[in-house]
Amino acid sequence: QVQLVESGGGLVQPGGSLRLSCAVSRSIISIYLMGWYRQAPGKQRELVAAITSGGTTNYADSVKGRFTISRDNAKNTVYLQMNNLKPEDTAVYYCNAVARIDLGTPRSYWGQGTQVTVSS
């Protein structure tokens, strides 16, 4: 079964940095896409950043130039480096993976979420 283990959330001051990590279990055939979403109180969940199996990346306009998504294929792990954090970045961040555990159709899997709070 697919399991996503997240780490790296916490409380930081504006202008600070955090790095989120998400490790995916090896009980898979292939991972097509990995990404990070976030949801703030009273708002809808939004895509923050994503990376394909080929290395193509996408970012929300609000985080371009500040956040960087990367991966370590050997460890089945995706990272989100967050620099110059702003109070509006405060949210629960969720790791997501689109993967296959057999020869069937790829499915979407989610982590439990980790809280990021940016406050002085």
The first five atom37 places (N, CA, C, CB, O) and aatype in JSON, in Angstrom:
{
  "aatype": [5, 19, 5, 10, 19, 6, 15, 7, 7, 7, 10, 19, 5, 14, 7, 7, 15, 10, 1, 10, 15, 4, 0, 19, 15, 1, 15, 9, 9, 15, 9, 18, 10, 12, 7, 17, 18, 1, 5, 0, 14, 7, 11, 5, 1, 6, 10, 19, 0, 0, 9, 16, 15, 7, 7, 16, 16, 2, 18, 0, 3, 15, 19, 11, 7, 1, 13, 16, 9, 15, 1, 3, 2, 0, 11, 2, 16, 19, 18, 10, 5, 12, 2, 2, 10, 11, 14, 6, 3, 16, 0, 19, 18, 18, 4, 2, 0, 19, 0, 1, 9, 3, 10, 7, 16, 14, 1, 15, 18, 17, 7, 5, 7, 16, 5, 19, 16, 19, 15, 15],
  "atom_mask": [
    [1, 1, 1, 1, 1],
    [1, 1, 1, 1, 1],
    [1, 1, 1, 1, 1],
    [1, 1, 1, 1, 1],
    [1, 1, 1, 1, 1],
    [1, 1, 1, 1, 1],
    [1, 1, 1, 1, 1],
    [1, 1, 1, 0, 1],
    [1, 1, 1, 0, 1],
    [1, 1, 1, 0, 1],
    [1, 1, 1, 1, 1],
    [1, 1, 1, 1, 1],
    [1, 1, 1, 1, 1],
    [1, 1, 1, 1, 1],
    [1, 1, 1, 0, 1],
    [1, 1, 1, 0, 1],
    [1, 1, 1, 1, 1],
    [1, 1, 1, 1, 1],
    [1, 1, 1, 1, 1],
    [1, 1, 1, 1, 1],
    [1, 1, 1, 1, 1],
    [1, 1, 1, 1, 1],
    [1, 1, 1, 1, 1],
    [1, 1, 1, 1, 1],
    [1, 1, 1, 1, 1],
    [1, 1, 1, 1, 1],
    [1, 1, 1, 1, 1],
    [1, 1, 1, 1, 1],
    [1, 1, 1, 1, 1],
    [1, 1, 1, 1, 1],
    [1, 1, 1, 1, 1],
    [1, 1, 1, 1, 1],
    [1, 1, 1, 1, 1],
    [1, 1, 1, 1, 1],
    [1, 1, 1, 0, 1],
    [1, 1, 1, 1, 1],
    [1, 1, 1, 1, 1],
    [1, 1, 1, 1, 1],
    [1, 1, 1, 1, 1],
    [1, 1, 1, 1, 1],
    [1, 1, 1, 1, 1],
    [1, 1, 1, 0, 1],
    [1, 1, 1, 1, 1],
    [1, 1, 1, 1, 1],
    [1, 1, 1, 1, 1],
    [1, 1, 1, 1, 1],
    [1, 1, 1, 1, 1],
    [1, 1, 1, 1, 1],
    [1, 1, 1, 1, 1],
    [1, 1, 1, 1, 1],
    [1, 1, 1, 1, 1],
    [1, 1, 1, 1, 1],
    [1, 1, 1, 1, 1],
    [1, 1, 1, 0, 1],
    [1, 1, 1, 0, 1],
    [1, 1, 1, 1, 1],
    [1, 1, 1, 1, 1],
    [1, 1, 1, 1, 1],
    [1, 1, 1, 1, 1],
    [1, 1, 1, 1, 1],
    [1, 1, 1, 1, 1],
    [1, 1, 1, 1, 1],
    [1, 1, 1, 1, 1],
    [1, 1, 1, 1, 1],
    [1, 1, 1, 0, 1],
    [1, 1, 1, 1, 1],
    [1, 1, 1, 1, 1],
    [1, 1, 1, 1, 1],
    [1, 1, 1, 1, 1],
    [1, 1, 1, 1, 1],
    [1, 1, 1, 1, 1],
    [1, 1, 1, 1, 1],
    [1, 1, 1, 1, 1],
    [1, 1, 1, 1, 1],
    [1, 1, 1, 1, 1],
    [1, 1, 1, 1, 1],
    [1, 1, 1, 1, 1],
    [1, 1, 1, 1, 1],
    [1, 1, 1, 1, 1],
    [1, 1, 1, 1, 1],
    [1, 1, 1, 1, 1],
    [1, 1, 1, 1, 1],
    [1, 1, 1, 1, 1],
    [1, 1, 1, 1, 1],
    [1, 1, 1, 1, 1],
    [1, 1, 1, 1, 1],
    [1, 1, 1, 1, 1],
    [1, 1, 1, 1, 1],
    [1, 1, 1, 1, 1],
    [1, 1, 1, 1, 1],
    [1, 1, 1, 1, 1],
    [1, 1, 1, 1, 1],
    [1, 1, 1, 1, 1],
    [1, 1, 1, 1, 1],
    [1, 1, 1, 1, 1],
    [1, 1, 1, 1, 1],
    [1, 1, 1, 1, 1],
    [1, 1, 1, 1, 1],
    [1, 1, 1, 1, 1],
    [1, 1, 1, 1, 1],
    [1, 1, 1, 1, 1],
    [1, 1, 1, 1, 1],
    [1, 1, 1, 1, 1],
    [1, 1, 1, 0, 1],
    [1, 1, 1, 1, 1],
    [1, 1, 1, 1, 1],
    [1, 1, 1, 1, 1],
    [1, 1, 1, 1, 1],
    [1, 1, 1, 1, 1],
    [1, 1, 1, 1, 1],
    [1, 1, 1, 0, 1],
    [1, 1, 1, 1, 1],
    [1, 1, 1, 0, 1],
    [1, 1, 1, 1, 1],
    [1, 1, 1, 1, 1],
    [1, 1, 1, 1, 1],
    [1, 1, 1, 1, 1],
    [1, 1, 1, 1, 1],
    [1, 1, 1, 1, 1],
    [1, 1, 1, 1, 1]
  ],
  "atom_positions": [
    [[0.83, -1.17, 0.0], [0.0, 0.0, 0.0], [0.88, 1.24, 0.0], [-0.95, -0.01, 1.21], [2.02, 1.21, 0.46]],
    [[0.34, 2.34, -0.53], [1.09, 3.58, -0.65], [0.94, 4.39, 0.64], [0.61, 4.39, -1.87], [-0.18, 4.59, 1.13]],
    [[2.07, 4.85, 1.18], [2.07, 5.71, 2.35], [2.94, 6.92, 2.08], [2.57, 4.93, 3.6], [4.03, 6.8, 1.52]],
    [[2.47, 8.09, 2.49], [3.2, 9.34, 2.35], [3.51, 9.87, 3.75], [2.39, 10.37, 1.51], [2.59, 10.11, 4.54]],
    [[4.78, 10.06, 4.04], [5.23, 10.53, 5.35], [5.82, 11.92, 5.19], [6.27, 9.56, 5.97], [6.82, 12.1, 4.5]],
    [[5.2, 12.92, 5.85], [5.6, 14.31, 5.73], [6.36, 14.76, 6.97], [4.39, 15.19, 5.51], [6.18, 14.23, 8.06]],
    [[7.23, 15.77, 6.78], [7.95, 16.38, 7.88], [8.42, 17.77, 7.47], [9.15, 15.49, 8.3], [8.44, 18.09, 6.28]],
    [[8.8, 18.59, 8.45], [9.42, 19.88, 8.18], [8.58, 21.1, 8.5], [0.0, 0.0, 0.0], [9.09, 22.21, 8.44]],
    [[7.31, 20.93, 8.84], [6.48, 22.08, 9.17], [6.87, 22.69, 10.5], [0.0, 0.0, 0.0], [7.62, 22.1, 11.27]],
    [[6.35, 23.9, 10.75], [6.65, 24.56, 12.01], [6.29, 26.03, 11.98], [0.0, 0.0, 0.0], [5.58, 26.5, 11.1]],
    [[6.79, 26.75, 12.98], [6.55, 28.18, 13.14], [7.82, 28.95, 12.79], [6.1, 28.51, 14.59], [8.89, 28.68, 13.33]],
    [[7.69, 29.92, 11.89], [8.82, 30.76, 11.48], [8.39, 32.21, 11.4], [9.4, 30.29, 10.13], [7.2, 32.51, 11.28]],
    [[9.36, 33.12, 11.47], [9.09, 34.54, 11.32], [9.04, 34.93, 9.85], [10.15, 35.37, 12.05], [9.63, 34.24, 9.02]],
    [[8.35, 36.01, 9.52], [8.36, 36.48, 8.13], [9.79, 36.67, 7.62], [7.59, 37.8, 8.0], [10.65, 37.19, 8.33]],
    [[10.02, 36.23, 6.38], [11.35, 36.27, 5.81], [12.18, 35.04, 6.06], [0.0, 0.0, 0.0], [13.26, 34.89, 5.49]],
    [[11.7, 34.15, 6.91], [12.42, 32.93, 7.23], [12.21, 31.84, 6.19], [0.0, 0.0, 0.0], [11.55, 32.05, 5.17]],
    [[12.79, 30.67, 6.46], [12.76, 29.56, 5.52], [12.39, 28.25, 6.21], [14.1, 29.42, 4.81], [12.66, 28.07, 7.4]],
    [[11.78, 27.36, 5.46], [11.49, 26.0, 5.89], [11.67, 25.07, 4.7], [10.05, 25.88, 6.48], [11.53, 25.49, 3.55]],
    [[11.97, 23.8, 4.98], [11.99, 22.79, 3.94], [11.09, 21.63, 4.35], [13.43, 22.29, 3.67], [11.31, 21.0, 5.38]],
    [[10.09, 21.37, 3.53], [9.18, 20.26, 3.75], [9.67, 19.03, 2.99], [7.76, 20.63, 3.33], [10.21, 19.14, 1.89]],
    [[9.47, 17.86, 3.59], [9.85, 16.6, 2.96], [8.65, 15.66, 2.93], [11.03, 15.95, 3.71], [7.82, 15.68, 3.83]],
    [[8.58, 14.85, 1.89], [7.52, 13.85, 1.77], [8.12, 12.6, 1.16], [6.33, 14.39, 0.9], [8.56, 12.6, 0.01]],
    [[8.14, 11.52, 1.93], [8.67, 10.24, 1.48], [7.53, 9.3, 1.14], [9.59, 9.62, 2.55], [6.59, 9.14, 1.92]],
    [[7.61, 8.68, -0.03], [6.59, 7.76, -0.51], [7.1, 6.33, -0.4], [6.2, 8.09, -1.98], [8.25, 6.05, -0.71]],
    [[6.23, 5.42, 0.06], [6.61, 4.02, 0.2], [6.99, 3.44, -1.15], [5.49, 3.22, 0.83], [6.59, 3.95, -2.19]],
    [[7.77, 2.36, -1.1], [8.25, 1.73, -2.33], [7.32, 0.66, -2.86], [9.59, 1.13, -2.1], [7.68, -0.05, -3.8]],
    [[6.14, 0.53, -2.3], [5.17, -0.45, -2.77], [4.4, 0.1, -3.96], [4.21, -0.85, -1.63], [3.17, 0.16, -3.95]],
    [[5.14, 0.5, -4.97], [4.57, 1.1, -6.16], [5.3, 0.59, -7.4], [4.63, 2.65, -6.08], [6.42, 0.09, -7.31]],
    [[4.66, 0.73, -8.54], [5.31, 0.46, -9.81], [5.98, 1.71, -10.35], [4.31, -0.08, -10.83], [7.13, 1.67, -10.81]],
    [[5.27, 2.83, -10.31], [5.82, 4.08, -10.8], [5.09, 5.26, -10.2], [5.76, 4.13, -12.33], [3.91, 5.16, -9.84]],
    [[5.78, 6.39, -10.09], [5.21, 7.65, -9.65], [5.23, 8.6, -10.84], [5.98, 8.25, -8.43], [6.29, 8.88, -11.4]],
    [[4.07, 9.1, -11.21], [3.97, 9.99, -12.36], [4.11, 11.46, -11.97], [2.65, 9.78, -13.07], [4.65, 12.26, -12.74]],
    [[3.63, 11.81, -10.79], [3.58, 13.2, -10.38], [3.63, 13.29, -8.86], [2.32, 13.9, -10.92], [3.0, 12.5, -8.17]],
    [[4.37, 14.26, -8.36], [4.38, 14.56, -6.93], [4.25, 16.07, -6.76], [5.67, 14.03, -6.24], [4.77, 16.84, -7.56]],
    [[3.54, 16.47, -5.72], [3.34, 17.89, -5.52], [2.93, 18.25, -4.12], [0.0, 0.0, 0.0], [2.7, 17.39, -3.27]],
    [[2.83, 19.55, -3.91], [2.4, 20.11, -2.63], [1.19, 21.0, -2.83], [3.55, 20.89, -1.97], [1.16, 21.84, -3.73]],
    [[0.2, 20.82, -1.98], [-0.97, 21.67, -1.91], [-1.02, 22.31, -0.54], [-2.27, 20.86, -2.2], [-0.36, 21.86, 0.4]],
    [[-1.8, 23.37, -0.41], [-1.99, 23.99, 0.9], [-3.42, 24.49, 1.03], [-1.0, 25.15, 1.11], [-4.09, 24.8, 0.05]],
    [[-3.86, 24.57, 2.28], [-5.2, 25.06, 2.57], [-5.16, 25.91, 3.84], [-6.19, 23.88, 2.73], [-4.81, 25.44, 4.91]],
    [[-5.53, 27.17, 3.68], [-5.62, 28.1, 4.8], [-7.05, 28.12, 5.32], [-5.15, 29.52, 4.37], [-7.98, 27.79, 4.59]],
    [[-7.25, 28.52, 6.58], [-8.6, 28.59, 7.15], [-9.51, 29.47, 6.3], [-8.55, 29.12, 8.58], [-9.16, 30.59, 5.96]],
    [[-10.69, 28.94, 5.97], [-11.66, 29.69, 5.2], [-11.39, 29.75, 3.71], [0.0, 0.0, 0.0], [-12.12, 30.43, 2.99]],
    [[-10.36, 29.06, 3.23], [-10.02, 29.08, 1.82], [-9.98, 27.67, 1.25], [-8.68, 29.78, 1.61], [-9.87, 26.69, 1.99]],
    [[-10.06, 27.58, -0.08], [-10.0, 26.3, -0.75], [-8.56, 25.8, -0.85], [-10.62, 26.4, -2.15], [-7.61, 26.59, -0.83]],
    [[-8.41, 24.49, -0.96], [-7.1, 23.92, -1.16], [-6.56, 24.32, -2.53], [-7.15, 22.37, -1.02], [-7.3, 24.29, -3.52]],
    [[-5.29, 24.71, -2.59], [-4.7, 25.15, -3.83], [-3.37, 24.45, -4.08], [-4.5, 26.64, -3.82], [-2.67, 24.06, -3.15]],
    [[-3.05, 24.3, -5.35], [-1.77, 23.73, -5.74], [-0.66, 24.75, -5.5], [-1.79, 23.28, -7.22], [-0.77, 25.9, -5.93]],
    [[0.4, 24.33, -4.82], [1.55, 25.18, -4.57], [2.64, 24.91, -5.6], [2.08, 24.96, -3.16], [3.14, 25.83, -6.24]],
    [[3.01, 23.64, -5.76], [4.07, 23.25, -6.68], [3.93, 21.78, -7.01], [5.46, 23.56, -6.09], [3.43, 21.0, -6.2]],
    [[4.38, 21.4, -8.21], [4.33, 20.01, -8.63], [5.52, 19.7, -9.51], [3.02, 19.7, -9.38], [6.08, 20.59, -10.16]],
    [[5.91, 18.43, -9.53], [7.02, 17.99, -10.37], [6.65, 16.65, -10.99], [8.33, 17.88, -9.56], [6.19, 15.74, -10.3]],
    [[6.87, 16.52, -12.3], [6.53, 15.29, -13.02], [7.68, 14.3, -12.95], [6.19, 15.6, -14.47], [8.77, 14.63, -12.48]],
    [[7.43, 13.09, -13.43], [8.47, 12.08, -13.47], [9.62, 12.49, -14.38], [7.9, 10.75, -13.93], [10.75, 12.01, -14.21]],
    [[9.35, 13.36, -15.34], [10.38, 13.85, -16.23], [11.12, 15.07, -15.72], [0.0, 0.0, 0.0], [12.07, 15.53, -16.37]],
    [[10.72, 15.61, -14.57], [11.41, 16.74, -13.98], [10.8, 18.09, -14.27], [0.0, 0.0, 0.0], [11.33, 19.11, -13.82]],
    [[9.7, 18.13, -15.0], [9.02, 19.39, -15.27], [8.33, 19.91, -14.01], [8.01, 19.23, -16.41], [7.67, 19.14, -13.31]],
    [[8.47, 21.19, -13.72], [7.89, 21.78, -12.52], [6.86, 22.84, -12.85], [8.98, 22.38, -11.65], [6.93, 23.5, -13.89]],
    [[5.89, 23.0, -11.96], [4.89, 24.05, -12.03], [4.73, 24.68, -10.65], [3.54, 23.5, -12.54], [4.83, 24.0, -9.63]],
    [[4.49, 26.0, -10.63], [4.34, 26.72, -9.38], [3.14, 27.65, -9.44], [5.61, 27.52, -9.06], [2.8, 28.18, -10.5]],
    [[2.5, 27.83, -8.29], [1.5, 28.87, -8.18], [2.17, 30.23, -8.32], [0.75, 28.77, -6.84], [3.31, 30.41, -7.88]],
    [[1.48, 31.19, -8.92], [2.07, 32.51, -9.13], [2.5, 33.15, -7.81], [1.07, 33.42, -9.84], [3.49, 33.89, -7.78]],
    [[1.79, 32.88, -6.74], [2.07, 33.51, -5.46], [3.39, 33.06, -4.83], [0.95, 33.24, -4.52], [3.89, 33.72, -3.92]],
    [[3.96, 31.94, -5.3], [5.18, 31.41, -4.69], [6.36, 31.39, -5.65], [4.94, 30.03, -4.17], [7.46, 31.02, -5.25]],
    [[6.16, 31.77, -6.9], [7.25, 31.76, -7.88], [8.38, 32.68, -7.41], [6.74, 32.2, -9.27], [8.14, 33.81, -6.98]],
    [[9.59, 32.17, -7.52], [10.76, 32.92, -7.08], [11.09, 32.75, -5.62], [0.0, 0.0, 0.0], [12.18, 33.15, -5.19]],
    [[10.19, 32.17, -4.83], [10.42, 31.97, -3.4], [10.49, 30.49, -3.02], [9.33, 32.65, -2.61], [11.27, 30.11, -2.15]],
    [[9.67, 29.65, -3.67], [9.61, 28.23, -3.35], [10.27, 27.42, -4.47], [8.15, 27.77, -3.14], [10.23, 27.82, -5.64]],
    [[10.87, 26.29, -4.11], [11.46, 25.38, -5.08], [11.09, 23.95, -4.73], [12.99, 25.56, -5.12], [11.3, 23.5, -3.6]],
    [[10.54, 23.22, -5.71], [10.23, 21.82, -5.51], [11.33, 20.98, -6.16], [8.84, 21.48, -6.11], [11.83, 21.31, -7.23]],
    [[11.71, 19.9, -5.5], [12.73, 19.01, -6.02], [12.42, 17.58, -5.59], [14.14, 19.43, -5.53], [11.51, 17.35, -4.79]],
    [[13.16, 16.63, -6.13], [12.91, 15.23, -5.83], [14.2, 14.44, -5.74], [11.99, 14.62, -6.88], [15.22, 14.83, -6.3]],
    [[14.13, 13.33, -5.02], [15.21, 12.37, -4.94], [14.59, 11.03, -5.32], [15.88, 12.33, -3.5], [13.95, 10.38, -4.49]],
    [[14.77, 10.62, -6.57], [14.12, 9.41, -7.06], [14.58, 8.16, -6.32], [14.38, 9.26, -8.54], [13.79, 7.23, -6.13]],
    [[15.84, 8.12, -5.91], [16.36, 6.96, -5.21], [15.66, 6.75, -3.88], [17.85, 7.1, -4.99], [15.53, 5.61, -3.42]],
    [[15.21, 7.83, -3.25], [14.54, 7.76, -1.96], [13.02, 7.91, -2.07], [15.09, 8.82, -1.05], [12.32, 7.88, -1.06]],
    [[12.52, 8.08, -3.29], [11.09, 8.33, -3.5], [10.6, 9.47, -2.61], [10.27, 7.05, -3.22], [9.58, 9.35, -1.94]],
    [[11.34, 10.56, -2.62], [11.07, 11.68, -1.74], [10.99, 12.98, -2.54], [12.15, 11.8, -0.66], [11.77, 13.2, -3.47]],
    [[10.03, 13.82, -2.18], [9.89, 15.14, -2.78], [10.08, 16.19, -1.68], [8.51, 15.3, -3.48], [9.69, 15.97, -0.53]],
    [[10.68, 17.33, -2.04], [10.97, 18.39, -1.1], [10.34, 19.7, -1.58], [12.48, 18.56, -0.91], [10.14, 19.9, -2.78]],
    [[10.04, 20.56, -0.64], [9.6, 21.91, -0.95], [10.42, 22.88, -0.11], [8.08, 22.09, -0.69], [10.21, 22.99, 1.09]],
    [[11.36, 23.57, -0.76], [12.15, 24.59, -0.09], [11.39, 25.91, -0.15], [13.56, 24.72, -0.73], [11.09, 26.4, -1.24]],
    [[11.09, 26.48, 1.0], [10.31, 27.7, 1.08], [11.17, 28.8, 1.68], [9.03, 27.48, 1.93], [11.58, 28.72, 2.84]],
    [[11.45, 29.82, 0.88], [12.26, 30.96, 1.31], [11.42, 32.23, 1.33], [13.47, 31.14, 0.38], [10.37, 32.32, 0.69]],
    [[11.9, 33.22, 2.08], [11.22, 34.51, 2.18], [9.73, 34.33, 2.48], [11.38, 35.31, 0.88], [8.87, 34.88, 1.8]],
    [[9.45, 33.55, 3.51], [8.07, 33.24, 3.85], [7.3, 34.47, 4.3], [8.03, 32.19, 4.95], [7.85, 35.37, 4.94]],
    [[6.03, 34.5, 3.95], [5.13, 35.6, 4.27], [3.97, 35.09, 5.12], [4.6, 36.26, 2.98], [3.66, 33.9, 5.09]],
    [[3.33, 35.97, 5.89], [2.19, 35.53, 6.71], [1.1, 34.85, 5.88], [1.59, 36.71, 7.44], [0.45, 33.93, 6.38]],
    [[0.9, 35.27, 4.65], [-0.12, 34.65, 3.81], [0.24, 33.24, 3.36], [-0.36, 35.51, 2.61], [-0.6, 32.56, 2.76]],
    [[1.46, 32.79, 3.63], [1.84, 31.41, 3.37], [1.34, 30.46, 4.46], [3.35, 31.3, 3.23], [1.43, 29.24, 4.3]],
    [[0.83, 30.99, 5.55], [0.34, 30.17, 6.65], [-0.79, 29.27, 6.17], [-0.13, 31.05, 7.81], [-1.79, 29.75, 5.63]],
    [[-0.64, 27.96, 6.37], [-1.63, 26.99, 5.91], [-1.2, 25.6, 6.34], [-1.8, 27.06, 4.36], [-0.09, 25.4, 6.83]],
    [[-2.09, 24.65, 6.14], [-1.73, 23.24, 6.24], [-1.27, 22.8, 4.86], [-2.93, 22.36, 6.76], [-1.98, 22.98, 3.87]],
    [[-0.08, 22.23, 4.79], [0.5, 21.8, 3.53], [0.37, 20.29, 3.39], [1.98, 22.22, 3.42], [0.69, 19.54, 4.32]],
    [[-0.12, 19.85, 2.23], [-0.37, 18.44, 1.97], [0.5, 17.94, 0.82], [-1.84, 18.21, 1.66], [0.61, 18.59, -0.22]],
    [[1.12, 16.8, 1.02], [1.86, 16.13, -0.04], [0.92, 15.26, -0.85], [3.02, 15.29, 0.55], [0.01, 14.64, -0.3]],
    [[1.14, 15.21, -2.15], [0.31, 14.41, -3.05], [1.18, 13.65, -4.03], [-0.7, 15.3, -3.8], [2.2, 14.16, -4.49]],
    [[0.76, 12.43, -4.35], [1.46, 11.64, -5.36], [0.44, 10.94, -6.25], [2.39, 10.61, -4.7], [-0.55, 10.39, -5.76]],
    [[0.68, 10.96, -7.55], [-0.09, 10.2, -8.5], [0.78, 9.02, -8.9], [-0.51, 11.06, -9.75], [1.85, 9.19, -9.48]],
    [[0.31, 7.81, -8.58], [1.16, 6.64, -8.72], [0.34, 5.4, -9.04], [1.97, 6.42, -7.45], [-0.89, 5.39, -8.91]],
    [[1.05, 4.35, -9.47], [0.45, 3.04, -9.7], [1.11, 2.03, -8.8], [0.58, 2.63, -11.18], [2.34, 2.0, -8.69]],
    [[0.32, 1.18, -8.14], [0.85, 0.08, -7.34], [0.73, -1.25, -8.07], [0.13, 0.01, -6.0], [1.2, -2.27, -7.58]],
    [[0.1, -1.23, -9.25], [-0.02, -2.41, -10.09], [-0.09, -1.92, -11.54], [-1.28, -3.27, -9.71], [0.36, -0.82, -11.85]],
    [[-0.66, -2.73, -12.43], [-0.76, -2.36, -13.84], [-2.05, -1.63, -14.16], [-0.65, -3.6, -14.7], [-2.37, -1.42, -15.33]],
    [[-2.79, -1.24, -13.15], [-4.04, -0.54, -13.34], [-3.85, 0.95, -13.56], [0.0, 0.0, 0.0], [-2.75, 1.42, -13.85]],
    [[-4.94, 1.69, -13.42], [-4.94, 3.13, -13.62], [-4.25, 3.84, -12.47], [-6.36, 3.64, -13.78], [-4.47, 3.48, -11.31]],
    [[-3.42, 4.85, -12.75], [-2.8, 5.61, -11.67], [-3.84, 6.24, -10.75], [-1.89, 6.69, -12.24], [-4.91, 6.65, -11.2]],
    [[-3.52, 6.31, -9.46], [-4.4, 6.9, -8.47], [-3.69, 8.0, -7.7], [-4.92, 5.83, -7.51], [-2.46, 8.08, -7.68]],
    [[-4.49, 8.86, -7.06], [-3.96, 9.97, -6.29], [-3.93, 9.6, -4.81], [-4.81, 11.24, -6.51], [-4.91, 9.09, -4.27]],
    [[-2.79, 9.87, -4.15], [-2.61, 9.58, -2.73], [-2.18, 10.84, -2.0], [-1.56, 8.45, -2.54], [-1.48, 11.69, -2.55]],
    [[-2.62, 10.96, -0.75], [-2.39, 12.17, 0.05], [-1.72, 11.87, 1.38], [-3.7, 12.89, 0.29], [-1.96, 10.83, 1.99]],
    [[-0.87, 12.8, 1.81], [-0.34, 12.75, 3.16], [-1.32, 13.33, 4.15], [0.0, 0.0, 0.0], [-2.39, 13.81, 3.77]],
    [[-0.96, 13.3, 5.44], [-1.85, 13.78, 6.49], [-1.84, 15.29, 6.64], [-1.46, 13.15, 7.79], [-2.76, 15.85, 7.24]],
    [[-0.84, 15.96, 6.1], [-0.73, 17.4, 6.2], [0.2, 17.83, 7.32], [0.0, 0.0, 0.0], [0.31, 17.16, 8.35]],
    [[0.87, 18.96, 7.12], [1.74, 19.52, 8.14], [1.52, 21.03, 8.21], [3.23, 19.2, 7.83], [1.41, 21.7, 7.18]],
    [[1.45, 21.56, 9.42], [1.13, 22.97, 9.62], [2.36, 23.85, 9.44], [0.55, 23.18, 11.01], [3.42, 23.58, 10.0]],
    [[2.2, 24.9, 8.63], [3.22, 25.93, 8.47], [2.61, 27.25, 8.93], [3.72, 26.02, 6.98], [1.59, 27.68, 8.4]],
    [[3.23, 27.88, 9.92], [2.74, 29.15, 10.45], [3.84, 30.19, 10.34], [2.28, 29.0, 11.92], [4.95, 29.99, 10.84]],
    [[3.54, 31.31, 9.69], [4.48, 32.41, 9.5], [3.94, 33.61, 10.28], [4.68, 32.76, 7.99], [2.93, 34.19, 9.91]],
    [[4.63, 33.96, 11.35], [4.16, 35.02, 12.23], [5.32, 35.62, 13.01], [3.08, 34.5, 13.19], [6.28, 34.92, 13.34]],
    [[5.23, 36.92, 13.29], [6.23, 37.59, 14.1], [5.85, 37.6, 15.57], [6.43, 39.01, 13.62], [6.59, 38.13, 16.4]]
  ]
}
